[in-house]
Coordinates of C-alpha atoms in Angstrom, one line a residue:
X201 CA -74.9 -130.8 1.6
X202 CA -76.7 -127.6 2.6
X203 CA -80.4 -127.1 2.0
X204 CA -81.4 -124.2 -0.2
X205 CA -81.9 -121.1 2.0
X206 CA -80.6 -117.6 2.1
X207 CA -77.1 -116.8 3.4
X208 CA -75.6 -120.3 2.6
X209 CA -71.9 -120.3 3.2
X210 CA -71.3 -124.0 2.5
X211 CA -68.8 -124.9 -0.3
X212 CA -71.0 -127.6 -1.8
X213 CA -74.7 -126.7 -2.1
X214 CA -77.5 -128.9 -3.3
X215 CA -79.7 -126.4 -5.1
X216 CA -83.2 -127.2 -6.2
X217 CA -83.7 -123.7 -7.6
X218 CA -81.6 -120.9 -8.9
X219 CA -79.1 -119.3 -6.4
X220 CA -76.9 -116.3 -6.8
X221 CA -73.7 -115.2 -5.0
X222 CA -74.1 -111.9 -3.2
X223 CA -70.4 -111.3 -2.6
X224 CA -70.3 -113.2 0.7
X225 CA -72.9 -116.0 0.7
X226 CA -75.5 -117.4 -1.6
X227 CA -79.2 -116.3 -1.9
X228 CA -82.2 -117.8 -3.6
X229 CA -83.3 -116.2 -6.8
X230 CA -86.6 -114.3 -6.3
X231 CA -89.5 -113.4 -8.5
X232 CA -91.7 -110.4 -7.9
X233 CA -92.0 -109.6 -4.2
X234 CA -94.0 -107.1 -2.2
X235 CA -94.1 -105.9 1.4
X236 CA -94.6 -103.0 3.8
X237 CA -91.8 -100.6 4.5
X238 CA -93.7 -98.4 6.9
X239 CA -97.1 -99.6 8.2
X240 CA -100.3 -98.0 7.2
X241 CA -101.6 -95.6 9.8
X242 CA -98.2 -94.0 10.6
X243 CA -98.3 -90.3 11.5
X244 CA -94.7 -89.5 12.4
X245 CA -91.4 -89.1 10.4
X246 CA -89.2 -92.2 10.1
X247 CA -85.4 -92.1 10.3
X248 CA -84.9 -94.9 7.9
X249 CA -86.1 -98.4 7.2
X250 CA -83.9 -100.8 5.2
X251 CA -85.2 -103.2 2.6
X252 CA -83.1 -106.0 1.1
X253 CA -83.9 -106.1 -2.6
X254 CA -81.8 -109.3 -3.3
X255 CA -81.7 -109.7 -7.1
X256 CA -84.4 -107.2 -8.0
X257 CA -83.8 -105.0 -11.0
X258 CA -86.8 -102.8 -10.6
X259 CA -88.4 -101.2 -7.5
X260 CA -91.6 -99.3 -7.0
X261 CA -92.0 -97.6 -3.6
X262 CA -95.7 -96.9 -3.1
X263 CA -96.6 -94.1 -0.8
X264 CA -100.2 -93.9 0.4
X265 CA -101.5 -90.9 2.3
X266 CA -104.9 -92.0 3.7
X267 CA -105.7 -89.0 5.8
X268 CA -104.6 -85.4 5.4
X269 CA -105.2 -82.3 7.5
X270 CA -102.2 -80.1 7.0
X271 CA -98.5 -80.0 6.1
X272 CA -96.7 -82.5 3.8
X273 CA -94.8 -85.8 3.5
X274 CA -91.5 -86.2 1.7
X275 CA -90.0 -89.7 1.0
X276 CA -86.3 -90.1 0.3
X277 CA -84.9 -93.4 -1.1
X278 CA -81.2 -94.1 -0.7
X279 CA -78.9 -96.9 -1.5
X280 CA -76.9 -98.4 1.3
X281 CA -73.5 -100.1 0.9
X282 CA -72.1 -103.0 2.9
X283 CA -69.8 -100.5 4.7
X284 CA -72.8 -98.5 5.8
X285 CA -72.5 -95.6 3.4
X286 CA -75.8 -94.1 2.1
X287 CA -76.2 -92.4 -1.2
X288 CA -79.3 -90.6 -2.6
X289 CA -81.3 -92.2 -5.4
X290 CA -84.7 -90.4 -5.4
X291 CA -86.6 -87.9 -3.3
X292 CA -90.3 -87.3 -3.8
X293 CA -91.9 -83.9 -4.0
X294 CA -93.7 -82.7 -0.9
X295 CA -96.9 -84.8 -0.9
X296 CA -99.8 -82.9 0.5
X297 CA -103.1 -84.7 -0.3
X298 CA -104.8 -88.0 0.1
X299 CA -103.3 -90.0 -2.7
X300 CA -101.3 -93.1 -3.7
X301 CA -98.0 -92.1 -5.2
X302 CA -95.5 -94.5 -6.9
X303 CA -91.8 -93.8 -6.9
X304 CA -90.0 -95.9 -9.5
X305 CA -86.3 -97.0 -9.8
X306 CA -84.9 -99.1 -12.6
X307 CA -82.2 -99.0 -15.3
X308 CA -83.4 -97.6 -18.6
X309 CA -86.3 -95.7 -17.0
X310 CA -87.2 -92.3 -18.4
X311 CA -86.1 -90.2 -15.5
X312 CA -88.7 -87.8 -14.1
X313 CA -87.7 -85.4 -11.2
X314 CA -89.0 -86.6 -7.9
X315 CA -90.9 -89.6 -9.3
X316 CA -88.7 -91.9 -11.5
X317 CA -84.9 -92.6 -11.3
X318 CA -82.9 -94.2 -14.1
X319 CA -80.6 -96.1 -11.8
X320 CA -79.8 -99.6 -10.7
X321 CA -81.6 -101.1 -7.7
X322 CA -78.9 -101.7 -5.0
X323 CA -79.1 -104.7 -2.7
X324 CA -80.2 -102.5 0.2
X325 CA -82.4 -99.5 -0.1
X326 CA -83.3 -97.2 2.8
X327 CA -86.6 -95.3 3.0
X328 CA -86.7 -92.1 5.1
X329 CA -89.9 -90.1 5.6
X330 CA -90.3 -86.6 6.8
X331 CA -93.7 -85.4 8.0
X332 CA -94.6 -81.8 8.7
X333 CA -98.2 -81.2 9.8
X334 CA -101.0 -83.7 10.4
X335 CA -101.4 -86.7 8.0
X336 CA -101.6 -90.5 8.1
X337 CA -99.6 -92.6 5.6
X338 CA -98.0 -95.9 4.8
X339 CA -95.2 -97.0 2.4
X340 CA -95.0 -100.4 0.6
X341 CA -92.6 -101.8 -1.9
X342 CA -92.9 -103.8 -5.1
X343 CA -89.7 -105.5 -6.4
X344 CA -89.3 -107.4 -9.7
X345 CA -86.5 -109.1 -11.6

């Protein structure tokens, strides 16, 4: 018997919690989770950081600009397929001030250009940031079922 962990490929699994098949292996069911996508204090653009969302149905990408001198920050969120294809879900407006800005993705959401996407949350999302000018920022995520 296999112990309950992510990525189980065993045919008989002793589960002490809820597990779900991801198309290849089995993963643990998750509740609300949070984490950093791009560490606070970043000053440069980022070519893309992937986040595995597992079984999340709602995602909030939280962008925090902690210092601003000039320019702007744009955040693009894409879905990523298992074959490596990337498709756009949501792109922020040009953020140009010290502020905390949430970008929301979930089915049934009232869509709002550059802020909220009425879309499913794919298993993998990619976050790309584009910085022009001088600013300091960080990006976190909040996922819920």
